[in-house]
mmCIF file with all atom_site columns, C-alpha atoms in Angstrom:
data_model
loop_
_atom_site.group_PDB
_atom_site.id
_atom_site.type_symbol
_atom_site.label_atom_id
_atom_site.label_alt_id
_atom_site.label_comp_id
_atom_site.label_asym_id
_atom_site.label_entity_id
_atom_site.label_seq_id
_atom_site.pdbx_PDB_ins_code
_atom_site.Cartn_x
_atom_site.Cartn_y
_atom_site.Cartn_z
_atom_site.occupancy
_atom_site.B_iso_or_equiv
_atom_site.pdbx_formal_charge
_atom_site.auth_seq_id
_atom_site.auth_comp_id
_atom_site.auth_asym_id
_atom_site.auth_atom_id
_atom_site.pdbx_PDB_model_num
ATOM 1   C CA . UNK A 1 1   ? -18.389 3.835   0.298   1.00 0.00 ? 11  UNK A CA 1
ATOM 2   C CA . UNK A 1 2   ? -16.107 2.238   -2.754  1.00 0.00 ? 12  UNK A CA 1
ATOM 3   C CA . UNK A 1 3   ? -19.101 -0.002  -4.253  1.00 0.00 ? 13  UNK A CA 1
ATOM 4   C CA . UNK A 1 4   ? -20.033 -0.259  -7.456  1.00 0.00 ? 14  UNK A CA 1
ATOM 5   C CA . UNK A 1 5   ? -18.308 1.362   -11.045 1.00 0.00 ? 15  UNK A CA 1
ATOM 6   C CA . UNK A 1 6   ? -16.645 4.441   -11.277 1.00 0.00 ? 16  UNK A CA 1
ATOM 7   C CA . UNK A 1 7   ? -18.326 6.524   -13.995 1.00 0.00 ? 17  UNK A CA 1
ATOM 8   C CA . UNK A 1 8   ? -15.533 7.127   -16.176 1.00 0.00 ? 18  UNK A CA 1
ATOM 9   C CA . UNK A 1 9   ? -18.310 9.348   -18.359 1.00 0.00 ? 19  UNK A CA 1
ATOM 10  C CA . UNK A 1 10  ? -18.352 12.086  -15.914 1.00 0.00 ? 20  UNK A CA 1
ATOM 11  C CA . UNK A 1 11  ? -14.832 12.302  -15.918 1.00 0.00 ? 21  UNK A CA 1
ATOM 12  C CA . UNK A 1 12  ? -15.200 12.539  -20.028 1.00 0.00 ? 22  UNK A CA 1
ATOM 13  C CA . UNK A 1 13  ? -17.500 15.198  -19.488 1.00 0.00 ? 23  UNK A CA 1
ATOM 14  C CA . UNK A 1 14  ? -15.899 17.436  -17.138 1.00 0.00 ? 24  UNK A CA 1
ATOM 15  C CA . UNK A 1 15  ? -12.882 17.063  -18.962 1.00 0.00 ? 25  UNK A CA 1
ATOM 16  C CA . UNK A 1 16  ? -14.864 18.659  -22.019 1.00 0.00 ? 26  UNK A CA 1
ATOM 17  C CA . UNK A 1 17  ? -16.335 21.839  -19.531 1.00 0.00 ? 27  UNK A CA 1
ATOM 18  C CA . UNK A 1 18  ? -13.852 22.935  -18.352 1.00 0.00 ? 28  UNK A CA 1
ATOM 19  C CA . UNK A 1 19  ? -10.268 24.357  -19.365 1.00 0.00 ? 29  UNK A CA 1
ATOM 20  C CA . UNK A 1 20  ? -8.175  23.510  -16.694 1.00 0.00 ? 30  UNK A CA 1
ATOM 21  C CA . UNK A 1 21  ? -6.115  20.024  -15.789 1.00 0.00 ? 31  UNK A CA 1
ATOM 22  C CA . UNK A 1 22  ? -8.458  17.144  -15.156 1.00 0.00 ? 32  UNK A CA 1
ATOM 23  C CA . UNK A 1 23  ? -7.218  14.082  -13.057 1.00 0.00 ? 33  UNK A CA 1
ATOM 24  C CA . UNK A 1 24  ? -9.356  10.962  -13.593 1.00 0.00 ? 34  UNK A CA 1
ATOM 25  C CA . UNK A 1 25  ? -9.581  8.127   -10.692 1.00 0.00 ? 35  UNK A CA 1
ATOM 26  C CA . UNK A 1 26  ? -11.751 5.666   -9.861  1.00 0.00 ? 36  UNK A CA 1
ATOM 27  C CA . UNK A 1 27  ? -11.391 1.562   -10.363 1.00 0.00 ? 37  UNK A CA 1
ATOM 28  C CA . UNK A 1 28  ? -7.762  1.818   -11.308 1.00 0.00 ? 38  UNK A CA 1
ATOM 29  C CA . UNK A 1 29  ? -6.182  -1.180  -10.250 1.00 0.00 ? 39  UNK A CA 1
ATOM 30  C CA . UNK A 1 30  ? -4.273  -1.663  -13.017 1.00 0.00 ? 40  UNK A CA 1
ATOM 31  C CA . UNK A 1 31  ? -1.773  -0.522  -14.517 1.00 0.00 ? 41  UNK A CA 1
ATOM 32  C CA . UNK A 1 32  ? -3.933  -1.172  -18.169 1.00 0.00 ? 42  UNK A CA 1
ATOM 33  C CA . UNK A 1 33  ? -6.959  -0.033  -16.163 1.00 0.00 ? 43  UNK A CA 1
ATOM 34  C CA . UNK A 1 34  ? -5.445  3.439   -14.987 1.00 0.00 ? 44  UNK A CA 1
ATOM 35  C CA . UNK A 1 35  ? -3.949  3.502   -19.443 1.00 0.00 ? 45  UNK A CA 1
ATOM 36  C CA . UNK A 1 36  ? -7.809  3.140   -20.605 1.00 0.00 ? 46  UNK A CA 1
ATOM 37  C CA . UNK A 1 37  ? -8.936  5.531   -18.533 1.00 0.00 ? 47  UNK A CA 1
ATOM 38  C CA . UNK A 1 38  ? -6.891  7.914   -20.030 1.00 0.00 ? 48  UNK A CA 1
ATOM 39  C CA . UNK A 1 39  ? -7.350  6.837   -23.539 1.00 0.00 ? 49  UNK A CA 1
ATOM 40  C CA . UNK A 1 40  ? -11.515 7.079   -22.904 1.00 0.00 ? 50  UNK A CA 1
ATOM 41  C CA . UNK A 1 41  ? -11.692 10.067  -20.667 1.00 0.00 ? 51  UNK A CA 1
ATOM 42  C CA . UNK A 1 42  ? -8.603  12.532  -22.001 1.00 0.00 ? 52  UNK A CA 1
ATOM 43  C CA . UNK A 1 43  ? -8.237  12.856  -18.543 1.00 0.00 ? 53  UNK A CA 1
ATOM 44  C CA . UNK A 1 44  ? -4.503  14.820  -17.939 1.00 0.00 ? 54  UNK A CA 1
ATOM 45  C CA . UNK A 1 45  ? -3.652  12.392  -15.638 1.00 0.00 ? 55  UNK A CA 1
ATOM 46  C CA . UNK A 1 46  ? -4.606  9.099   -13.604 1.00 0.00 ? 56  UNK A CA 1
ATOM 47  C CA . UNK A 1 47  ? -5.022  9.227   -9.547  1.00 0.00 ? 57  UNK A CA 1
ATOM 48  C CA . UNK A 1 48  ? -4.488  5.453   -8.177  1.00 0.00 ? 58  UNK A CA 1
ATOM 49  C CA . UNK A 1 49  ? -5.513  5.266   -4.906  1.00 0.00 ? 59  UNK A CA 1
ATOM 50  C CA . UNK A 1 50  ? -6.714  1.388   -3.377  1.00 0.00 ? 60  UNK A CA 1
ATOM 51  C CA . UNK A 1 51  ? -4.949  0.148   -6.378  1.00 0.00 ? 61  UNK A CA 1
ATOM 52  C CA . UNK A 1 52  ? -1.418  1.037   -4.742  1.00 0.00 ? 62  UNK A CA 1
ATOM 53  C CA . UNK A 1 53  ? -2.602  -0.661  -1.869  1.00 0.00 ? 63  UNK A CA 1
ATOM 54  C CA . UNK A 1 54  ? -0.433  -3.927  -1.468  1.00 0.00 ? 64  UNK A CA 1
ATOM 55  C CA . UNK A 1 55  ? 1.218   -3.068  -4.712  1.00 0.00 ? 65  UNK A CA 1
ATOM 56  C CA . UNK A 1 56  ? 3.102   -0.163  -5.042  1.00 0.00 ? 66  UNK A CA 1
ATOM 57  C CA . UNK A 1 57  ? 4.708   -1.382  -8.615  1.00 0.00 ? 67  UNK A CA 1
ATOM 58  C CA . UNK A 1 58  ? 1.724   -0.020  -10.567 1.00 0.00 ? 68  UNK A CA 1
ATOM 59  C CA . UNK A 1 59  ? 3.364   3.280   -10.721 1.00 0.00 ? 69  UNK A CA 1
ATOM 60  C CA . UNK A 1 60  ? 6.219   1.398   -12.595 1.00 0.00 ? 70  UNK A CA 1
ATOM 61  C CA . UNK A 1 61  ? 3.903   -0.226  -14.537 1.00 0.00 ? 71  UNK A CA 1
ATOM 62  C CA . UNK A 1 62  ? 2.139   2.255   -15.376 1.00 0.00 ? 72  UNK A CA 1
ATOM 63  C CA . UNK A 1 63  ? 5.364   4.447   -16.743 1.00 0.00 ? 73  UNK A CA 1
ATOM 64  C CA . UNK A 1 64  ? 6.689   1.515   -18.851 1.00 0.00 ? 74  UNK A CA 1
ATOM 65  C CA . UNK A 1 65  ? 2.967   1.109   -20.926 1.00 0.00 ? 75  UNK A CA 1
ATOM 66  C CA . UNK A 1 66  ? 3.002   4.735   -20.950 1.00 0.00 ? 76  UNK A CA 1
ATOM 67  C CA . UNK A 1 67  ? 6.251   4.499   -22.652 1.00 0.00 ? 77  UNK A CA 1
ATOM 68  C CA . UNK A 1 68  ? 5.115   1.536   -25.300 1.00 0.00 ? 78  UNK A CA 1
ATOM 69  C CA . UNK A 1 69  ? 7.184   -1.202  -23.194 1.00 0.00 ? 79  UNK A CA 1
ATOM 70  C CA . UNK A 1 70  ? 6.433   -4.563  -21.592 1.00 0.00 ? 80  UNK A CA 1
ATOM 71  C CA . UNK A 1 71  ? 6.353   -3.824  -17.487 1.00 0.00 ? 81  UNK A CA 1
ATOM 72  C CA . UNK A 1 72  ? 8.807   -6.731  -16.069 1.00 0.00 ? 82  UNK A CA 1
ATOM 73  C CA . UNK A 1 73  ? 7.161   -8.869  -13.156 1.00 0.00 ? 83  UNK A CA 1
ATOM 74  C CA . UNK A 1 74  ? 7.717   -8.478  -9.355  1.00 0.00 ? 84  UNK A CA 1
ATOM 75  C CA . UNK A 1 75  ? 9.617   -11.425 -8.692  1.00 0.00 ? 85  UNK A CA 1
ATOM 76  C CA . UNK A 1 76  ? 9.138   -13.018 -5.559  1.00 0.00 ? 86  UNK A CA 1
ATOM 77  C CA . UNK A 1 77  ? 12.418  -11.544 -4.330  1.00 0.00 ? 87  UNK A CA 1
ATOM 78  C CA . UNK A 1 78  ? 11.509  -7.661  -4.395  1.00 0.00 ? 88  UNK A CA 1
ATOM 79  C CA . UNK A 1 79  ? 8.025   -8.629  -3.310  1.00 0.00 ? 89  UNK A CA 1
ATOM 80  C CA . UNK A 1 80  ? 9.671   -9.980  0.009   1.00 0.00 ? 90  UNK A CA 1
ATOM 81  C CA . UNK A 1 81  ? 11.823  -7.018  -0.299  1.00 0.00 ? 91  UNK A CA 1
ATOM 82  C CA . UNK A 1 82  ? 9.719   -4.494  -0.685  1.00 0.00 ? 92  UNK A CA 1
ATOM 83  C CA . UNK A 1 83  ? 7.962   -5.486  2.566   1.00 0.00 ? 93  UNK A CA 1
ATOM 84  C CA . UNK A 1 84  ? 10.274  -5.930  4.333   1.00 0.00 ? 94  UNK A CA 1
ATOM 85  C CA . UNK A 1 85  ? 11.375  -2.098  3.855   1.00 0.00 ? 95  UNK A CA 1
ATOM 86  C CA . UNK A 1 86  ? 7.985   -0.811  4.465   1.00 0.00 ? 96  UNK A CA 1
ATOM 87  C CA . UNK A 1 87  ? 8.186   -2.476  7.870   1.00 0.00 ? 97  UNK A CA 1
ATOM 88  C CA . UNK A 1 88  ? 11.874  -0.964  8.565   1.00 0.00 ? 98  UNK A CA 1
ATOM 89  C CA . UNK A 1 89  ? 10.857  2.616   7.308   1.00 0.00 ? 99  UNK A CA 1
ATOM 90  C CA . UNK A 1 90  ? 7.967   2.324   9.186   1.00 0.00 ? 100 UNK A CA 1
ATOM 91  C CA . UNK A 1 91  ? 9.755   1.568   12.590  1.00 0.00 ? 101 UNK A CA 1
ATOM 92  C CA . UNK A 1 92  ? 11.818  4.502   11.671  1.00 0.00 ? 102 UNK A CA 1
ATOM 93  C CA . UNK A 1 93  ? 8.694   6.614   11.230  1.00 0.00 ? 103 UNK A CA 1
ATOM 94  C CA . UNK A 1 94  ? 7.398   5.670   14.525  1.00 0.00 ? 104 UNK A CA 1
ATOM 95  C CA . UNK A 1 95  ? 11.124  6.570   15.788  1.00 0.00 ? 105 UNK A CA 1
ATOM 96  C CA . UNK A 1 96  ? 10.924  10.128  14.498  1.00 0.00 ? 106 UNK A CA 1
ATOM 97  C CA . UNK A 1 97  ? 13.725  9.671   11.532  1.00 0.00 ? 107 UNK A CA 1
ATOM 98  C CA . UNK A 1 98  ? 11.371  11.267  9.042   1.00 0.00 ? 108 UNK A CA 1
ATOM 99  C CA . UNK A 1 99  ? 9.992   14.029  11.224  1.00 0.00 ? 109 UNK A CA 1
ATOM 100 C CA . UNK A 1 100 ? 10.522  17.680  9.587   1.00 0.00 ? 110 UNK A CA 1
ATOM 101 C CA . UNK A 1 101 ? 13.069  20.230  11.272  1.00 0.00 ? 111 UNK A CA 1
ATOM 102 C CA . UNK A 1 102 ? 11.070  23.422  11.837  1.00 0.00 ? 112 UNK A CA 1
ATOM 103 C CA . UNK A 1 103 ? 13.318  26.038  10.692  1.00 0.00 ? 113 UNK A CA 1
ATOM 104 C CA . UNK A 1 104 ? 14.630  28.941  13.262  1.00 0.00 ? 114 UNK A CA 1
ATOM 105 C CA . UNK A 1 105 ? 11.988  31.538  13.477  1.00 0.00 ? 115 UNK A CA 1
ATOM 106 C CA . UNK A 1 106 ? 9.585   29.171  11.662  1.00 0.00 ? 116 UNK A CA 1
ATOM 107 C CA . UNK A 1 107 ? 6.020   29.659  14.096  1.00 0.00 ? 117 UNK A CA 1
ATOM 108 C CA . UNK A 1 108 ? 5.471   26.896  16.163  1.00 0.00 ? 118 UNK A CA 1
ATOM 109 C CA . UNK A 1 109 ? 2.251   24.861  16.032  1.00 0.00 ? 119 UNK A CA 1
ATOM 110 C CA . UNK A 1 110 ? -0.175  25.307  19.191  1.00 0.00 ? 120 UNK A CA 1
ATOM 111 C CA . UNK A 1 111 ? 0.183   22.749  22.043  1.00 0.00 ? 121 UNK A CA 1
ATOM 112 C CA . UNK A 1 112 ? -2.277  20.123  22.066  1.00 0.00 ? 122 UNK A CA 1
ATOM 113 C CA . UNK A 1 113 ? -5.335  21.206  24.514  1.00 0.00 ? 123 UNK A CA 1
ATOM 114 C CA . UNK A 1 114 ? -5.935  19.188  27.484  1.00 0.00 ? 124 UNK A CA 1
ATOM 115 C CA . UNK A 1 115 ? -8.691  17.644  26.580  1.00 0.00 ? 125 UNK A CA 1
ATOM 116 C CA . UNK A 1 116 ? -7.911  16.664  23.266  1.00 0.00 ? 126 UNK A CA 1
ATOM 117 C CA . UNK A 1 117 ? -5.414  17.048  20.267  1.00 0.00 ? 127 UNK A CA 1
ATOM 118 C CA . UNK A 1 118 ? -2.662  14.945  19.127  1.00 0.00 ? 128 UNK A CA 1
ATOM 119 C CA . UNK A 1 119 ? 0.403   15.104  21.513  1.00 0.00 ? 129 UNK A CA 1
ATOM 120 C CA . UNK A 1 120 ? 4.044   14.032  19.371  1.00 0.00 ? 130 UNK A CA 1
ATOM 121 C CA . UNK A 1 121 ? 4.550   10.804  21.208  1.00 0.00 ? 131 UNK A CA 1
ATOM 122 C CA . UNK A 1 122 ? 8.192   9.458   22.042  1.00 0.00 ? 132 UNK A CA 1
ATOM 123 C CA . UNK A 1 123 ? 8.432   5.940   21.594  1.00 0.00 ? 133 UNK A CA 1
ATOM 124 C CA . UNK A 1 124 ? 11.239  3.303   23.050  1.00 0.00 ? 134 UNK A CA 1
ATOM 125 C CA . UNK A 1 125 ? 12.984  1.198   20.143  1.00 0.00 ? 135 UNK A CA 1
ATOM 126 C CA . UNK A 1 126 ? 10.753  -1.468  20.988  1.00 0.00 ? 136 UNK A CA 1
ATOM 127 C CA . UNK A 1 127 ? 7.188   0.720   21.343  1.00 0.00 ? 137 UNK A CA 1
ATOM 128 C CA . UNK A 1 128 ? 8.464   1.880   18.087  1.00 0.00 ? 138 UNK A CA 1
ATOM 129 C CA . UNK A 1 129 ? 8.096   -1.240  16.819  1.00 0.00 ? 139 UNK A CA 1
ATOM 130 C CA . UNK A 1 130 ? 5.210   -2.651  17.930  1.00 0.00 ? 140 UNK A CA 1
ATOM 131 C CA . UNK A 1 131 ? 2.958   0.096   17.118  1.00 0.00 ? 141 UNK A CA 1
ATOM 132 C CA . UNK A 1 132 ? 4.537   0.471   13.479  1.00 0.00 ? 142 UNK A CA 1
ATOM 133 C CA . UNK A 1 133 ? 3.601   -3.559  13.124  1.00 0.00 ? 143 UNK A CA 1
ATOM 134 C CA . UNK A 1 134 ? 0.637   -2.665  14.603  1.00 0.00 ? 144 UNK A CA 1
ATOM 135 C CA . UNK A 1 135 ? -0.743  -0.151  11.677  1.00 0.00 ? 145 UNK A CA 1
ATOM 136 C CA . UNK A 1 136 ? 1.071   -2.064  8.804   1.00 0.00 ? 146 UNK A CA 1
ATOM 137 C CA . UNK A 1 137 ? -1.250  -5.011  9.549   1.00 0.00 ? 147 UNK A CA 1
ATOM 138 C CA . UNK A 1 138 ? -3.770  -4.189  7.559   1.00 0.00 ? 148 UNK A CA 1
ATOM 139 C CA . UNK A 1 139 ? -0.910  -2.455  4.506   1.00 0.00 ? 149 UNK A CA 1
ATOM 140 C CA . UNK A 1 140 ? 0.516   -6.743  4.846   1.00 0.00 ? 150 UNK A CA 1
ATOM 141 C CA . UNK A 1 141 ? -2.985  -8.167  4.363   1.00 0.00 ? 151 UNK A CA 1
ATOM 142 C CA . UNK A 1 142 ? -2.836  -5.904  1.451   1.00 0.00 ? 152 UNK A CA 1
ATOM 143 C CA . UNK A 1 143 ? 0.398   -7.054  -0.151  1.00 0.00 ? 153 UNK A CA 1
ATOM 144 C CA . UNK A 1 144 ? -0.422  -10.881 0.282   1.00 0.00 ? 154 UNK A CA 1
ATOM 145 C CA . UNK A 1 145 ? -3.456  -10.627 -1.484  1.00 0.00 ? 155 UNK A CA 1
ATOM 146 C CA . UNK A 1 146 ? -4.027  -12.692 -4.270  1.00 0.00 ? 156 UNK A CA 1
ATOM 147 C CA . UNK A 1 147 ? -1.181  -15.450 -3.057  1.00 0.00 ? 157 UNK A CA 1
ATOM 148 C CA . UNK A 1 148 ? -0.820  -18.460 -2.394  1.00 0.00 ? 158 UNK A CA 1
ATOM 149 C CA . UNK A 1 149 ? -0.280  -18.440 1.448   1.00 0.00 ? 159 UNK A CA 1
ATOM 150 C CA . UNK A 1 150 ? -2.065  -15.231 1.734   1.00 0.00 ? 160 UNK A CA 1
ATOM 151 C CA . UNK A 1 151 ? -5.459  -16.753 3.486   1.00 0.00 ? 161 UNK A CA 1
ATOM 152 C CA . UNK A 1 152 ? -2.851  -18.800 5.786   1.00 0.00 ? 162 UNK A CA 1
ATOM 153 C CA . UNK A 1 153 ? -0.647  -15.276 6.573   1.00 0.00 ? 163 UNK A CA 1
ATOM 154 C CA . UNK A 1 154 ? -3.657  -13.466 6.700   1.00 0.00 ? 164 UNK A CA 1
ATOM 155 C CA . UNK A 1 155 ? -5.138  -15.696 9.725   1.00 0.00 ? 165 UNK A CA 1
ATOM 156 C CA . UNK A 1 156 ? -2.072  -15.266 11.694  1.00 0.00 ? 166 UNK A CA 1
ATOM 157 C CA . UNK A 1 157 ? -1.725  -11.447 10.838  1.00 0.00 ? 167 UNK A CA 1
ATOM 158 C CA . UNK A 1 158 ? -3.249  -10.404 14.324  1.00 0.00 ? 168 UNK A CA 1
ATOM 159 C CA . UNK A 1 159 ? -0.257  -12.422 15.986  1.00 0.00 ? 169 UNK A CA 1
ATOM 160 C CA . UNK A 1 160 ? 2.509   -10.260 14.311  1.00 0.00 ? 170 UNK A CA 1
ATOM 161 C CA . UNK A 1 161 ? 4.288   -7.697  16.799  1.00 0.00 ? 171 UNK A CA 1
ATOM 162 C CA . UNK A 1 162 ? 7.791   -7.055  15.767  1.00 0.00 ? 172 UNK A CA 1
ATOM 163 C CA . UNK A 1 163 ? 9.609   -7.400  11.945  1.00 0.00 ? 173 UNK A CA 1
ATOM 164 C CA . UNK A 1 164 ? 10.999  -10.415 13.303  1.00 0.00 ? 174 UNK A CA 1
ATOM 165 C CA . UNK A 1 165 ? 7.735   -12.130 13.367  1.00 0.00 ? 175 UNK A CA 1
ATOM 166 C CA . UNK A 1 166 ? 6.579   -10.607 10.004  1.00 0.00 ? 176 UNK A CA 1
ATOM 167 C CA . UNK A 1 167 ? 9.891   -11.882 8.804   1.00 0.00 ? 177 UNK A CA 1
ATOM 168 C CA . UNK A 1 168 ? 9.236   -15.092 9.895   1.00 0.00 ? 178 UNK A CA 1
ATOM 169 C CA . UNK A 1 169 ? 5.608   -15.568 8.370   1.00 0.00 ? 179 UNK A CA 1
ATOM 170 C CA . UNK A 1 170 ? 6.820   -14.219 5.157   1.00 0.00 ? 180 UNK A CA 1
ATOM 171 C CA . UNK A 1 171 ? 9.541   -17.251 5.493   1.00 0.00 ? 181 UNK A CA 1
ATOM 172 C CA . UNK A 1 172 ? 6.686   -19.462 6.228   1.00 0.00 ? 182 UNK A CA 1
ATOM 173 C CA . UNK A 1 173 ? 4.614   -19.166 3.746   1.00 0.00 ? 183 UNK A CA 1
ATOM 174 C CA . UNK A 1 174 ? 5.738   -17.707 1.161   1.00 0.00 ? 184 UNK A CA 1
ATOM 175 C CA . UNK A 1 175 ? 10.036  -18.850 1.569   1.00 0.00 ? 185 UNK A CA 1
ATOM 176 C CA . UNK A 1 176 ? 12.366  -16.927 -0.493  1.00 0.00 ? 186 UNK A CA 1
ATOM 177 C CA . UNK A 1 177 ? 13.443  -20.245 -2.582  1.00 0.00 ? 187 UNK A CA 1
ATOM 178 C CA . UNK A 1 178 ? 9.721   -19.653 -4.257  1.00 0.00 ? 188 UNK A CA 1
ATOM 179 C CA . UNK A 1 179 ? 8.330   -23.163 -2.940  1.00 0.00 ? 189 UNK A CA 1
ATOM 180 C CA . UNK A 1 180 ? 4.734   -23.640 -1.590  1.00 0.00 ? 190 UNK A CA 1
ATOM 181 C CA . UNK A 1 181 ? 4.707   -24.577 1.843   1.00 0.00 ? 191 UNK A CA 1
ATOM 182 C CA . UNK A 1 182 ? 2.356   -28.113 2.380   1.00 0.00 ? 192 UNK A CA 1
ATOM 183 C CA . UNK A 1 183 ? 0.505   -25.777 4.482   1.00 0.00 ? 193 UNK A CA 1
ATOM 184 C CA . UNK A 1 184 ? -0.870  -23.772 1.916   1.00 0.00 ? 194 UNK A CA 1
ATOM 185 C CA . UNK A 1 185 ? -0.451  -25.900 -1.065  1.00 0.00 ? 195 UNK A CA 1
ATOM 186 C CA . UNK A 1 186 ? -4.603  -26.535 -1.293  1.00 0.00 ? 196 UNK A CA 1
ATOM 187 C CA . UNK A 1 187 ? -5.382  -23.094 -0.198  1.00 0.00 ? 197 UNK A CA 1
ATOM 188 C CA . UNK A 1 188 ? -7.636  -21.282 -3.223  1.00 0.00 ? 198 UNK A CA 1
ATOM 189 C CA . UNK A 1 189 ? -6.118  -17.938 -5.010  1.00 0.00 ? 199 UNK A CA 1
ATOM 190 C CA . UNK A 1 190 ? -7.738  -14.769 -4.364  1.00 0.00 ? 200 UNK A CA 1
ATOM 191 C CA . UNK A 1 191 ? -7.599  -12.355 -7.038  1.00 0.00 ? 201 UNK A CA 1
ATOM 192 C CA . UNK A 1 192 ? -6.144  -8.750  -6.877  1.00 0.00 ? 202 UNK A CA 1
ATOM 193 C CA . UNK A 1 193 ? -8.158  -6.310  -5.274  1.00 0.00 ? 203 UNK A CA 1
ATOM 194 C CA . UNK A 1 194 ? -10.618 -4.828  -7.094  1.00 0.00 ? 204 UNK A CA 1
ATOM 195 C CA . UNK A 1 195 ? -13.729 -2.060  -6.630  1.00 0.00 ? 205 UNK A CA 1
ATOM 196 C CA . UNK A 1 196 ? -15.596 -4.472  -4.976  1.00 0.00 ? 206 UNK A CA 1
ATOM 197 C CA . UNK A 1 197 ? -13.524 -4.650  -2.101  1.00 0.00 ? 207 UNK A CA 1
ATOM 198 C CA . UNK A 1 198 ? -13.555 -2.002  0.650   1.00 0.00 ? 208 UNK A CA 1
#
């Protein structure tokens, strides 16, 4: 259940048994982690999984290394940004904008039984809303991670509804101008999340 080391041996090995495409994961939460992997496994490919978590720019990362160049930063502008847009797409979600179209003639899946199965629900704006907020809590805890103001944003994360309120935390402690808040200015650094973590 994600603790201890990944055994980037056995990926080595199965890599050398068999002729077919091998992807390596495991402990990749770096962009340089997910790069040595490759270089000690000759695995075809690197699967990041917990290590997207909270920061989806170690694909980008991970292409610029792969192509011999310095990765530039997050800056705390498309950090804020980037949230902010996983909160609005996932409203939208929750609104049905991203649902697929069955085509005409296409079979159509089996109603849910009575006494179980997953019914498409229809949400008002504001439903929408609150149950997006609702499952992103835990993809926010994820992004303010290893922050100043993350302990602080991560004590009021149960309080969030609506992206009004995660808008307004972010502007708390963590404002766009790139100042520490008083509030948090004491507050210890966690590091990035690592296999430790669950």
């Amino acid at each position: 259940m994600y603790r201890g080391r990944a055994d980037w041996k056995l990926i080595t090995a199965t890599k050398k048994a068999v002729r077919i495409a091998v992807w390596g994961s495991g402990d990749l939460f770096t962009a340089e982690a997910a790069r040595r992997m490759l270089e000690e496994t000759g695995a075809d490919a690197a699967r990041i999984a917990r290590g997207a978590c909270g920061y989806p720019w170690i694909f980008r990362e991970l292409l610029a290394l792969e192509r011999g160049e310095t990765p530039p930063p997050v800056t705390l502008s498309e950090w804020r940004a980037t949230i902010l847009r996983h909160v609005e797409m996932a409203i939208a979600d929750k609104l049905g904008r991203y649902r697929l179209d069955r085509p005409e003639g296409a079979p159509r899946p089996r109603a849910p039984r009575e006494n179980g199965g997953h019914p498409q629900l229809e949400f008002t704006a504001e439903e929408a809303e609150r149950a997006a907020v609702r499952e992103l809590r835990k993809h926010l805890l994820w992004y303010t991670r290893g922050r100043r103001g993350g302990l602080a944003f991560r004590r009021i994360a149960p309080d969030l509804h609506t992206a009004r309120d995660i808008r307004a935390a972010l502007d708390r402690f963590f404002p766009a101008d790139g100042s520490v808040p008083a509030e948090v200015q004491g507050e210890p650094l966690q590091g990035p999340l690592t296999a430790e973590d669950a």
